[in-house]
JSON list of C-alpha atoms in Angstrom, two decimals:
[
{"chain": "R", "resi": 6, "resn": "UNK", "atom": "CA", "xyz": [110.29, 79.97, 168.59]},
{"chain": "R", "resi": 7, "resn": "UNK", "atom": "CA", "xyz": [108.20, 80.23, 165.50]},
{"chain": "R", "resi": 8, "resn": "UNK", "atom": "CA", "xyz": [108.18, 84.02, 165.36]},
{"chain": "R", "resi": 9, "resn": "UNK", "atom": "CA", "xyz": [111.99, 84.08, 165.14]},
{"chain": "R", "resi": 10, "resn": "UNK", "atom": "CA", "xyz": [111.92, 81.98, 161.99]},
{"chain": "R", "resi": 11, "resn": "UNK", "atom": "CA", "xyz": [109.44, 84.05, 160.08]},
{"chain": "R", "resi": 12, "resn": "UNK", "atom": "CA", "xyz": [110.42, 85.01, 156.60]},
{"chain": "R", "resi": 13, "resn": "UNK", "atom": "CA", "xyz": [109.65, 88.54, 155.52]},
{"chain": "R", "resi": 14, "resn": "UNK", "atom": "CA", "xyz": [109.71, 90.13, 152.16]},
{"chain": "R", "resi": 15, "resn": "UNK", "atom": "CA", "xyz": [111.39, 93.52, 152.01]},
{"chain": "R", "resi": 16, "resn": "UNK", "atom": "CA", "xyz": [110.82, 95.82, 149.06]},
{"chain": "R", "resi": 17, "resn": "UNK", "atom": "CA", "xyz": [113.20, 98.65, 148.37]},
{"chain": "R", "resi": 18, "resn": "UNK", "atom": "CA", "xyz": [112.64, 101.82, 146.37]},
{"chain": "R", "resi": 19, "resn": "UNK", "atom": "CA", "xyz": [114.55, 104.72, 144.88]},
{"chain": "R", "resi": 20, "resn": "UNK", "atom": "CA", "xyz": [118.12, 105.22, 146.01]},
{"chain": "R", "resi": 21, "resn": "UNK", "atom": "CA", "xyz": [117.78, 102.46, 148.62]},
{"chain": "R", "resi": 22, "resn": "UNK", "atom": "CA", "xyz": [117.01, 99.88, 145.91]},
{"chain": "R", "resi": 23, "resn": "UNK", "atom": "CA", "xyz": [119.94, 101.25, 143.94]},
{"chain": "R", "resi": 24, "resn": "UNK", "atom": "CA", "xyz": [122.27, 100.95, 146.94]},
{"chain": "R", "resi": 25, "resn": "UNK", "atom": "CA", "xyz": [121.34, 97.37, 147.84]},
{"chain": "R", "resi": 26, "resn": "UNK", "atom": "CA", "xyz": [121.24, 96.36, 144.17]},
{"chain": "R", "resi": 27, "resn": "UNK", "atom": "CA", "xyz": [117.77, 94.85, 144.33]},
{"chain": "R", "resi": 28, "resn": "UNK", "atom": "CA", "xyz": [114.12, 95.88, 144.56]},
{"chain": "R", "resi": 29, "resn": "UNK", "atom": "CA", "xyz": [113.22, 92.96, 146.79]},
{"chain": "R", "resi": 30, "resn": "UNK", "atom": "CA", "xyz": [115.03, 90.85, 149.38]},
{"chain": "R", "resi": 31, "resn": "UNK", "atom": "CA", "xyz": [113.95, 88.14, 151.81]},
{"chain": "R", "resi": 32, "resn": "UNK", "atom": "CA", "xyz": [115.00, 88.17, 155.44]},
{"chain": "R", "resi": 33, "resn": "UNK", "atom": "CA", "xyz": [114.54, 85.47, 158.04]},
{"chain": "R", "resi": 34, "resn": "UNK", "atom": "CA", "xyz": [114.18, 85.74, 161.79]},
{"chain": "R", "resi": 35, "resn": "UNK", "atom": "CA", "xyz": [113.04, 89.36, 161.92]},
{"chain": "R", "resi": 36, "resn": "UNK", "atom": "CA", "xyz": [110.19, 90.31, 164.20]},
{"chain": "R", "resi": 37, "resn": "UNK", "atom": "CA", "xyz": [110.75, 93.98, 165.02]},
{"chain": "R", "resi": 38, "resn": "UNK", "atom": "CA", "xyz": [111.88, 97.16, 163.27]},
{"chain": "R", "resi": 39, "resn": "UNK", "atom": "CA", "xyz": [115.08, 97.26, 165.35]},
{"chain": "R", "resi": 40, "resn": "UNK", "atom": "CA", "xyz": [115.97, 93.72, 164.26]},
{"chain": "R", "resi": 41, "resn": "UNK", "atom": "CA", "xyz": [115.23, 94.69, 160.68]},
{"chain": "R", "resi": 42, "resn": "UNK", "atom": "CA", "xyz": [117.52, 97.72, 160.83]},
{"chain": "R", "resi": 43, "resn": "UNK", "atom": "CA", "xyz": [120.29, 95.70, 162.45]},
{"chain": "R", "resi": 44, "resn": "UNK", "atom": "CA", "xyz": [120.04, 92.98, 159.82]},
{"chain": "R", "resi": 45, "resn": "UNK", "atom": "CA", "xyz": [120.00, 95.53, 156.97]},
{"chain": "R", "resi": 46, "resn": "UNK", "atom": "CA", "xyz": [122.98, 97.48, 158.35]},
{"chain": "R", "resi": 47, "resn": "UNK", "atom": "CA", "xyz": [124.85, 94.20, 158.70]},
{"chain": "R", "resi": 48, "resn": "UNK", "atom": "CA", "xyz": [124.30, 93.26, 155.07]},
{"chain": "R", "resi": 49, "resn": "UNK", "atom": "CA", "xyz": [124.38, 96.74, 153.59]},
{"chain": "R", "resi": 50, "resn": "UNK", "atom": "CA", "xyz": [126.57, 99.02, 155.73]},
{"chain": "R", "resi": 51, "resn": "UNK", "atom": "CA", "xyz": [126.02, 101.92, 153.29]},
{"chain": "R", "resi": 52, "resn": "UNK", "atom": "CA", "xyz": [122.43, 102.19, 154.49]},
{"chain": "R", "resi": 53, "resn": "UNK", "atom": "CA", "xyz": [123.66, 103.50, 157.85]},
{"chain": "R", "resi": 54, "resn": "UNK", "atom": "CA", "xyz": [124.35, 106.86, 156.19]},
{"chain": "R", "resi": 55, "resn": "UNK", "atom": "CA", "xyz": [121.07, 107.02, 154.31]},
{"chain": "R", "resi": 56, "resn": "UNK", "atom": "CA", "xyz": [117.78, 108.42, 155.40]},
{"chain": "R", "resi": 57, "resn": "UNK", "atom": "CA", "xyz": [114.78, 106.13, 154.95]},
{"chain": "R", "resi": 58, "resn": "UNK", "atom": "CA", "xyz": [111.53, 105.24, 156.60]},
{"chain": "R", "resi": 59, "resn": "UNK", "atom": "CA", "xyz": [109.99, 101.81, 156.89]},
{"chain": "R", "resi": 60, "resn": "UNK", "atom": "CA", "xyz": [106.45, 100.79, 156.00]},
{"chain": "R", "resi": 61, "resn": "UNK", "atom": "CA", "xyz": [104.76, 97.68, 157.38]},
{"chain": "R", "resi": 62, "resn": "UNK", "atom": "CA", "xyz": [101.88, 96.61, 155.16]},
{"chain": "R", "resi": 63, "resn": "UNK", "atom": "CA", "xyz": [101.80, 100.04, 153.49]},
{"chain": "R", "resi": 64, "resn": "UNK", "atom": "CA", "xyz": [101.68, 101.98, 156.77]},
{"chain": "R", "resi": 65, "resn": "UNK", "atom": "CA", "xyz": [104.65, 104.02, 157.97]},
{"chain": "R", "resi": 66, "resn": "UNK", "atom": "CA", "xyz": [106.09, 102.39, 161.08]},
{"chain": "R", "resi": 67, "resn": "UNK", "atom": "CA", "xyz": [107.39, 104.36, 164.04]},
{"chain": "R", "resi": 68, "resn": "UNK", "atom": "CA", "xyz": [109.73, 103.37, 166.85]},
{"chain": "R", "resi": 69, "resn": "UNK", "atom": "CA", "xyz": [110.50, 99.72, 167.36]},
{"chain": "R", "resi": 70, "resn": "UNK", "atom": "CA", "xyz": [107.21, 98.40, 166.00]},
{"chain": "R", "resi": 71, "resn": "UNK", "atom": "CA", "xyz": [106.63, 94.64, 165.86]},
{"chain": "R", "resi": 72, "resn": "UNK", "atom": "CA", "xyz": [106.61, 93.03, 162.41]},
{"chain": "R", "resi": 73, "resn": "UNK", "atom": "CA", "xyz": [103.79, 90.49, 162.15]},
{"chain": "R", "resi": 74, "resn": "UNK", "atom": "CA", "xyz": [104.27, 87.29, 160.14]},
{"chain": "R", "resi": 75, "resn": "UNK", "atom": "CA", "xyz": [103.71, 87.62, 156.38]},
{"chain": "R", "resi": 76, "resn": "UNK", "atom": "CA", "xyz": [104.10, 91.38, 156.47]},
{"chain": "R", "resi": 77, "resn": "UNK", "atom": "CA", "xyz": [105.19, 93.29, 153.46]},
{"chain": "R", "resi": 78, "resn": "UNK", "atom": "CA", "xyz": [108.01, 95.58, 154.50]},
{"chain": "R", "resi": 79, "resn": "UNK", "atom": "CA", "xyz": [109.13, 98.51, 152.38]},
{"chain": "R", "resi": 80, "resn": "UNK", "atom": "CA", "xyz": [112.21, 100.74, 152.66]},
{"chain": "R", "resi": 81, "resn": "UNK", "atom": "CA", "xyz": [111.29, 104.24, 151.60]},
{"chain": "R", "resi": 82, "resn": "UNK", "atom": "CA", "xyz": [113.86, 106.97, 150.98]},
{"chain": "R", "resi": 83, "resn": "UNK", "atom": "CA", "xyz": [112.60, 110.59, 151.26]},
{"chain": "R", "resi": 84, "resn": "UNK", "atom": "CA", "xyz": [109.71, 111.11, 148.86]},
{"chain": "R", "resi": 85, "resn": "UNK", "atom": "CA", "xyz": [110.33, 113.28, 145.82]},
{"chain": "R", "resi": 86, "resn": "UNK", "atom": "CA", "xyz": [107.21, 113.11, 143.70]},
{"chain": "R", "resi": 87, "resn": "UNK", "atom": "CA", "xyz": [105.68, 115.98, 141.78]},
{"chain": "Y", "resi": 12, "resn": "UNK", "atom": "CA", "xyz": [73.03, 111.15, 147.39]},
{"chain": "Y", "resi": 13, "resn": "UNK", "atom": "CA", "xyz": [76.12, 109.85, 149.12]},
{"chain": "Y", "resi": 14, "resn": "UNK", "atom": "CA", "xyz": [78.27, 107.75, 146.81]},
{"chain": "Y", "resi": 15, "resn": "UNK", "atom": "CA", "xyz": [81.00, 105.52, 148.16]},
{"chain": "Y", "resi": 16, "resn": "UNK", "atom": "CA", "xyz": [84.36, 106.51, 146.79]},
{"chain": "Y", "resi": 17, "resn": "UNK", "atom": "CA", "xyz": [87.07, 103.92, 146.20]},
{"chain": "Y", "resi": 18, "resn": "UNK", "atom": "CA", "xyz": [90.80, 104.35, 145.41]},
{"chain": "Y", "resi": 19, "resn": "UNK", "atom": "CA", "xyz": [91.40, 105.44, 141.83]},
{"chain": "Y", "resi": 20, "resn": "UNK", "atom": "CA", "xyz": [94.53, 105.04, 139.79]},
{"chain": "Y", "resi": 21, "resn": "UNK", "atom": "CA", "xyz": [96.38, 108.34, 139.68]},
{"chain": "Y", "resi": 22, "resn": "UNK", "atom": "CA", "xyz": [99.38, 107.13, 137.69]},
{"chain": "Y", "resi": 23, "resn": "UNK", "atom": "CA", "xyz": [100.00, 107.84, 134.05]},
{"chain": "Y", "resi": 24, "resn": "UNK", "atom": "CA", "xyz": [102.83, 106.21, 132.12]},
{"chain": "Y", "resi": 25, "resn": "UNK", "atom": "CA", "xyz": [105.18, 108.93, 130.87]},
{"chain": "Y", "resi": 26, "resn": "UNK", "atom": "CA", "xyz": [104.35, 112.62, 130.48]},
{"chain": "Y", "resi": 27, "resn": "UNK", "atom": "CA", "xyz": [100.82, 114.01, 130.94]},
{"chain": "Y", "resi": 28, "resn": "UNK", "atom": "CA", "xyz": [99.77, 115.40, 127.57]},
{"chain": "Y", "resi": 29, "resn": "UNK", "atom": "CA", "xyz": [98.37, 118.94, 127.27]},
{"chain": "Y", "resi": 30, "resn": "UNK", "atom": "CA", "xyz": [95.58, 117.35, 125.17]},
{"chain": "Y", "resi": 31, "resn": "UNK", "atom": "CA", "xyz": [94.46, 115.16, 128.05]},
{"chain": "Y", "resi": 32, "resn": "UNK", "atom": "CA", "xyz": [94.44, 118.23, 130.32]},
{"chain": "Y", "resi": 33, "resn": "UNK", "atom": "CA", "xyz": [92.29, 120.15, 127.81]},
{"chain": "Y", "resi": 34, "resn": "UNK", "atom": "CA", "xyz": [89.91, 117.17, 127.59]},
{"chain": "Y", "resi": 35, "resn": "UNK", "atom": "CA", "xyz": [89.67, 116.95, 131.34]},
{"chain": "Y", "resi": 36, "resn": "UNK", "atom": "CA", "xyz": [88.68, 120.65, 131.48]},
{"chain": "Y", "resi": 37, "resn": "UNK", "atom": "CA", "xyz": [86.13, 120.16, 128.71]},
{"chain": "Y", "resi": 38, "resn": "UNK", "atom": "CA", "xyz": [84.58, 117.20, 130.57]},
{"chain": "Y", "resi": 39, "resn": "UNK", "atom": "CA", "xyz": [83.32, 119.63, 133.21]},
{"chain": "Y", "resi": 40, "resn": "UNK", "atom": "CA", "xyz": [81.18, 121.74, 130.87]},
{"chain": "Y", "resi": 41, "resn": "UNK", "atom": "CA", "xyz": [78.08, 119.72, 131.79]},
{"chain": "Y", "resi": 42, "resn": "UNK", "atom": "CA", "xyz": [78.62, 120.34, 135.52]},
{"chain": "Y", "resi": 43, "resn": "UNK", "atom": "CA", "xyz": [76.97, 123.73, 135.61]},
{"chain": "Y", "resi": 44, "resn": "UNK", "atom": "CA", "xyz": [77.04, 124.11, 139.41]},
{"chain": "Y", "resi": 45, "resn": "UNK", "atom": "CA", "xyz": [80.81, 124.65, 139.15]},
{"chain": "Y", "resi": 46, "resn": "UNK", "atom": "CA", "xyz": [81.90, 128.29, 139.28]},
{"chain": "Y", "resi": 47, "resn": "UNK", "atom": "CA", "xyz": [85.67, 127.91, 139.57]},
{"chain": "Y", "resi": 48, "resn": "UNK", "atom": "CA", "xyz": [88.44, 125.49, 138.70]},
{"chain": "Y", "resi": 49, "resn": "UNK", "atom": "CA", "xyz": [91.94, 125.48, 140.06]},
{"chain": "Y", "resi": 50, "resn": "UNK", "atom": "CA", "xyz": [94.70, 123.63, 138.25]},
{"chain": "Y", "resi": 51, "resn": "UNK", "atom": "CA", "xyz": [98.27, 122.92, 139.20]},
{"chain": "Y", "resi": 52, "resn": "UNK", "atom": "CA", "xyz": [100.69, 121.57, 136.61]},
{"chain": "Y", "resi": 53, "resn": "UNK", "atom": "CA", "xyz": [104.10, 120.33, 137.61]},
{"chain": "Y", "resi": 54, "resn": "UNK", "atom": "CA", "xyz": [106.70, 120.54, 134.85]},
{"chain": "Y", "resi": 55, "resn": "UNK", "atom": "CA", "xyz": [110.10, 118.88, 134.77]},
{"chain": "Y", "resi": 56, "resn": "UNK", "atom": "CA", "xyz": [112.73, 121.56, 135.21]},
{"chain": "Y", "resi": 57, "resn": "UNK", "atom": "CA", "xyz": [116.11, 121.39, 133.61]},
{"chain": "Y", "resi": 58, "resn": "UNK", "atom": "CA", "xyz": [118.24, 122.13, 136.66]},
{"chain": "Y", "resi": 59, "resn": "UNK", "atom": "CA", "xyz": [121.98, 122.57, 136.35]},
{"chain": "Y", "resi": 60, "resn": "UNK", "atom": "CA", "xyz": [123.66, 120.23, 138.84]},
{"chain": "Y", "resi": 61, "resn": "UNK", "atom": "CA", "xyz": [127.37, 119.95, 139.54]},
{"chain": "Y", "resi": 62, "resn": "UNK", "atom": "CA", "xyz": [127.14, 116.48, 137.90]},
{"chain": "Y", "resi": 63, "resn": "UNK", "atom": "CA", "xyz": [125.32, 117.68, 134.77]},
{"chain": "Y", "resi": 64, "resn": "UNK", "atom": "CA", "xyz": [122.13, 119.19, 133.41]},
{"chain": "Y", "resi": 65, "resn": "UNK", "atom": "CA", "xyz": [118.76, 117.51, 134.08]},
{"chain": "Y", "resi": 66, "resn": "UNK", "atom": "CA", "xyz": [117.23, 116.27, 130.81]},
{"chain": "Y", "resi": 67, "resn": "UNK", "atom": "CA", "xyz": [114.45, 114.08, 132.25]},
{"chain": "Y", "resi": 68, "resn": "UNK", "atom": "CA", "xyz": [113.06, 112.62, 135.46]},
{"chain": "Y", "resi": 69, "resn": "UNK", "atom": "CA", "xyz": [112.38, 108.92, 135.77]},
{"chain": "Y", "resi": 70, "resn": "UNK", "atom": "CA", "xyz": [109.57, 108.46, 138.32]},
{"chain": "Y", "resi": 71, "resn": "UNK", "atom": "CA", "xyz": [108.99, 105.33, 140.34]},
{"chain": "Y", "resi": 72, "resn": "UNK", "atom": "CA", "xyz": [106.52, 104.65, 143.13]},
{"chain": "Y", "resi": 73, "resn": "UNK", "atom": "CA", "xyz": [105.41, 102.16, 145.73]},
{"chain": "Y", "resi": 74, "resn": "UNK", "atom": "CA", "xyz": [102.18, 102.13, 143.79]},
{"chain": "Y", "resi": 75, "resn": "UNK", "atom": "CA", "xyz": [99.90, 100.20, 146.14]},
{"chain": "Y", "resi": 76, "resn": "UNK", "atom": "CA", "xyz": [100.82, 102.39, 149.09]},
{"chain": "Y", "resi": 77, "resn": "UNK", "atom": "CA", "xyz": [100.71, 105.58, 147.01]},
{"chain": "Y", "resi": 78, "resn": "UNK", "atom": "CA", "xyz": [97.18, 104.82, 145.81]},
{"chain": "Y", "resi": 79, "resn": "UNK", "atom": "CA", "xyz": [95.98, 104.14, 149.35]},
{"chain": "Y", "resi": 80, "resn": "UNK", "atom": "CA", "xyz": [97.61, 107.33, 150.56]},
{"chain": "Y", "resi": 81, "resn": "UNK", "atom": "CA", "xyz": [96.23, 109.36, 147.64]},
{"chain": "Y", "resi": 82, "resn": "UNK", "atom": "CA", "xyz": [92.77, 108.07, 148.50]},
{"chain": "Y", "resi": 83, "resn": "UNK", "atom": "CA", "xyz": [93.20, 109.06, 152.15]},
{"chain": "Y", "resi": 84, "resn": "UNK", "atom": "CA", "xyz": [94.35, 112.56, 151.15]},
{"chain": "Y", "resi": 85, "resn": "UNK", "atom": "CA", "xyz": [91.51, 112.85, 148.66]},
{"chain": "Y", "resi": 86, "resn": "UNK", "atom": "CA", "xyz": [88.91, 111.96, 151.29]},
{"chain": "Y", "resi": 87, "resn": "UNK", "atom": "CA", "xyz": [90.41, 114.44, 153.78]},
{"chain": "Y", "resi": 88, "resn": "UNK", "atom": "CA", "xyz": [90.37, 117.27, 151.22]},
{"chain": "Y", "resi": 89, "resn": "UNK", "atom": "CA", "xyz": [86.80, 116.47, 150.18]},
{"chain": "Y", "resi": 90, "resn": "UNK", "atom": "CA", "xyz": [85.79, 116.57, 153.86]},
{"chain": "Y", "resi": 91, "resn": "UNK", "atom": "CA", "xyz": [87.55, 119.90, 154.41]},
{"chain": "Y", "resi": 92, "resn": "UNK", "atom": "CA", "xyz": [86.44, 121.89, 151.34]},
{"chain": "Y", "resi": 93, "resn": "UNK", "atom": "CA", "xyz": [83.10, 122.11, 149.51]},
{"chain": "Y", "resi": 94, "resn": "UNK", "atom": "CA", "xyz": [84.36, 120.67, 146.22]},
{"chain": "Y", "resi": 95, "resn": "UNK", "atom": "CA", "xyz": [82.43, 119.40, 143.22]},
{"chain": "Y", "resi": 96, "resn": "UNK", "atom": "CA", "xyz": [85.36, 117.55, 141.67]},
{"chain": "Y", "resi": 97, "resn": "UNK", "atom": "CA", "xyz": [88.95, 116.55, 142.28]},
{"chain": "Y", "resi": 98, "resn": "UNK", "atom": "CA", "xyz": [91.41, 114.89, 139.92]},
{"chain": "Y", "resi": 99, "resn": "UNK", "atom": "CA", "xyz": [95.02, 113.86, 140.51]},
{"chain": "Y", "resi": 100, "resn": "UNK", "atom": "CA", "xyz": [97.40, 112.53, 137.86]},
{"chain": "Y", "resi": 101, "resn": "UNK", "atom": "CA", "xyz": [101.07, 111.77, 138.44]},
{"chain": "Y", "resi": 102, "resn": "UNK", "atom": "CA", "xyz": [103.57, 110.44, 135.92]},
{"chain": "Y", "resi": 103, "resn": "UNK", "atom": "CA", "xyz": [105.54, 107.24, 136.24]},
{"chain": "Y", "resi": 104, "resn": "UNK", "atom": "CA", "xyz": [108.56, 106.42, 134.11]},
{"chain": "Y", "resi": 105, "resn": "UNK", "atom": "CA", "xyz": [110.45, 108.95, 132.10]},
{"chain": "Y", "resi": 106, "resn": "UNK", "atom": "CA", "xyz": [109.27, 112.54, 131.64]},
{"chain": "Y", "resi": 107, "resn": "UNK", "atom": "CA", "xyz": [111.50, 114.88, 129.67]},
{"chain": "Y", "resi": 108, "resn": "UNK", "atom": "CA", "xyz": [112.39, 118.42, 130.75]},
{"chain": "Y", "resi": 109, "resn": "UNK", "atom": "CA", "xyz": [109.56, 120.75, 129.77]},
{"chain": "Y", "resi": 110, "resn": "UNK", "atom": "CA", "xyz": [106.90, 118.04, 129.96]},
{"chain": "Y", "resi": 111, "resn": "UNK", "atom": "CA", "xyz": [104.13, 117.79, 132.56]},
{"chain": "Y", "resi": 112, "resn": "UNK", "atom": "CA", "xyz": [104.54, 115.27, 135.39]},
{"chain": "Y", "resi": 113, "resn": "UNK", "atom": "CA", "xyz": [101.77, 116.29, 137.81]},
{"chain": "Y", "resi": 114, "resn": "UNK", "atom": "CA", "xyz": [98.23, 117.49, 137.15]},
{"chain": "Y", "resi": 115, "resn": "UNK", "atom": "CA", "xyz": [96.00, 118.43, 140.06]},
{"chain": "Y", "resi": 116, "resn": "UNK", "atom": "CA", "xyz": [92.53, 119.75, 139.31]},
{"chain": "Y", "resi": 117, "resn": "UNK", "atom": "CA", "xyz": [89.89, 120.92, 141.78]},
{"chain": "Y", "resi": 118, "resn": "UNK", "atom": "CA", "xyz": [86.50, 122.46, 141.07]},
{"chain": "Y", "resi": 119, "resn": "UNK", "atom": "CA", "xyz": [83.92, 124.09, 143.29]},
{"chain": "Y", "resi": 120, "resn": "UNK", "atom": "CA", "xyz": [81.01, 126.47, 143.29]},
{"chain": "Y", "resi": 121, "resn": "UNK", "atom": "CA", "xyz": [83.26, 129.38, 144.29]},
{"chain": "Y", "resi": 122, "resn": "UNK", "atom": "CA", "xyz": [86.95, 129.93, 143.55]},
{"chain": "Y", "resi": 123, "resn": "UNK", "atom": "CA", "xyz": [88.37, 130.08, 147.07]},
{"chain": "Y", "resi": 124, "resn": "UNK", "atom": "CA", "xyz": [87.61, 126.45, 147.97]},
{"chain": "Y", "resi": 125, "resn": "UNK", "atom": "CA", "xyz": [88.99, 125.22, 144.65]},
{"chain": "Y", "resi": 126, "resn": "UNK", "atom": "CA", "xyz": [92.19, 127.25, 145.03]},
{"chain": "Y", "resi": 127, "resn": "UNK", "atom": "CA", "xyz": [92.84, 126.37, 148.67]},
{"chain": "Y", "resi": 128, "resn": "UNK", "atom": "CA", "xyz": [92.07, 122.69, 148.10]},
{"chain": "Y", "resi": 129, "resn": "UNK", "atom": "CA", "xyz": [94.37, 122.56, 145.07]},
{"chain": "Y", "resi": 130, "resn": "UNK", "atom": "CA", "xyz": [97.20, 124.16, 147.01]},
{"chain": "Y", "resi": 131, "resn": "UNK", "atom": "CA", "xyz": [96.82, 121.77, 149.95]},
{"chain": "Y", "resi": 132, "resn": "UNK", "atom": "CA", "xyz": [96.55, 118.76, 147.65]},
{"chain": "Y", "resi": 133, "resn": "UNK", "atom": "CA", "xyz": [99.79, 119.59, 145.86]},
{"chain": "Y", "resi": 134, "resn": "UNK", "atom": "CA", "xyz": [101.63, 120.07, 149.15]},
{"chain": "Y", "resi": 135, "resn": "UNK", "atom": "CA", "xyz": [100.33, 116.78, 150.55]},
{"chain": "Y", "resi": 136, "resn": "UNK", "atom": "CA", "xyz": [101.04, 114.84, 147.33]},
{"chain": "Y", "resi": 137, "resn": "UNK", "atom": "CA", "xyz": [104.66, 115.99, 147.33]},
{"chain": "Y", "resi": 138, "resn": "UNK", "atom": "CA", "xyz": [105.15, 115.30, 151.04]},
{"chain": "Y", "resi": 139, "resn": "UNK", "atom": "CA", "xyz": [103.19, 112.09, 151.55]},
{"chain": "Y", "resi": 140, "resn": "UNK", "atom": "CA", "xyz": [103.08, 109.95, 148.42]},
{"chain": "Y", "resi": 141, "resn": "UNK", "atom": "CA", "xyz": [105.82, 107.32, 148.16]},
{"chain": "Y", "resi": 142, "resn": "UNK", "atom": "CA", "xyz": [107.04, 108.48, 144.76]},
{"chain": "Y", "resi": 143, "resn": "UNK", "atom": "CA", "xyz": [110.65, 109.07, 143.74]},
{"chain": "Y", "resi": 144, "resn": "UNK", "atom": "CA", "xyz": [112.20, 111.06, 140.94]},
{"chain": "Y", "resi": 145, "resn": "UNK", "atom": "CA", "xyz": [115.50, 110.03, 139.45]},
{"chain": "Y", "resi": 146, "resn": "UNK", "atom": "CA", "xyz": [116.96, 113.01, 137.62]},
{"chain": "Y", "resi": 147, "resn": "UNK", "atom": "CA", "xyz": [118.63, 111.90, 134.41]},
{"chain": "Y", "resi": 148, "resn": "UNK", "atom": "CA", "xyz": [121.55, 114.11, 133.46]},
{"chain": "Y", "resi": 149, "resn": "UNK", "atom": "CA", "xyz": [123.10, 114.95, 130.11]},
{"chain": "Y", "resi": 150, "resn": "UNK", "atom": "CA", "xyz": [126.34, 113.48, 131.44]},
{"chain": "Y", "resi": 151, "resn": "UNK", "atom": "CA", "xyz": [124.63, 110.03, 131.55]},
{"chain": "Y", "resi": 152, "resn": "UNK", "atom": "CA", "xyz": [124.80, 110.12, 135.33]},
{"chain": "Y", "resi": 153, "resn": "UNK", "atom": "CA", "xyz": [121.80, 110.57, 137.53]},
{"chain": "Y", "resi": 154, "resn": "UNK", "atom": "CA", "xyz": [120.97, 112.10, 140.90]},
{"chain": "Y", "resi": 155, "resn": "UNK", "atom": "CA", "xyz": [117.94, 111.50, 143.11]},
{"chain": "Y", "resi": 156, "resn": "UNK", "atom": "CA", "xyz": [115.52, 114.39, 143.23]},
{"chain": "Y", "resi": 157, "resn": "UNK", "atom": "CA", "xyz": [115.07, 116.11, 146.58]},
{"chain": "Y", "resi": 158, "resn": "UNK", "atom": "CA", "xyz": [111.78, 117.88, 147.32]},
{"chain": "Y", "resi": 159, "resn": "UNK", "atom": "CA", "xyz": [112.09, 121.26, 148.99]}
]
């Protein structure tokens, strides 16, 4: 199944980047938001206690949205600009 | 004449200088249909936290998304209010306590539209732009800013 093998690039910002120790990670075999969360919580259990939203190609994702191939995923902690 | 607007860079490296704000005001002197400007300036506040006193905020952003979002907000505000001009500048990187980190500037024929638009812009910028402030403390620790 080709979609299961897709490699996605995940960018992290703010306190999420600080917690995972990197501003960018690669994940393989992720095709939905639920799979993404599961994979992240597996690798970085601390994220379970943190609030963050997820953007797919610069759009905030809701629910268990599908992640198309070659998407740019971003993990966004609560915004605090201004 | 309808001109097509495209996303503009809103980010400024470091603090926004009072000089650049003065220049921006002066640039409008030729636009004589304007009757009122409204300006909001965000300044880094030296909060006392249990972990230490805030001496600066280090701003970071998901820039590509923030610029798209800023453009979307800009278009919505232009559609809602009869504005002549709108400018948004937000700092990235380190801004010391007492320095300016956000400059929002709206102009219109009459004051009410400029004031209401400015207010709504500031609220939307703070709530919707993927920008983060890391508060640098005098204790060499840091905490992540929380918007209220």
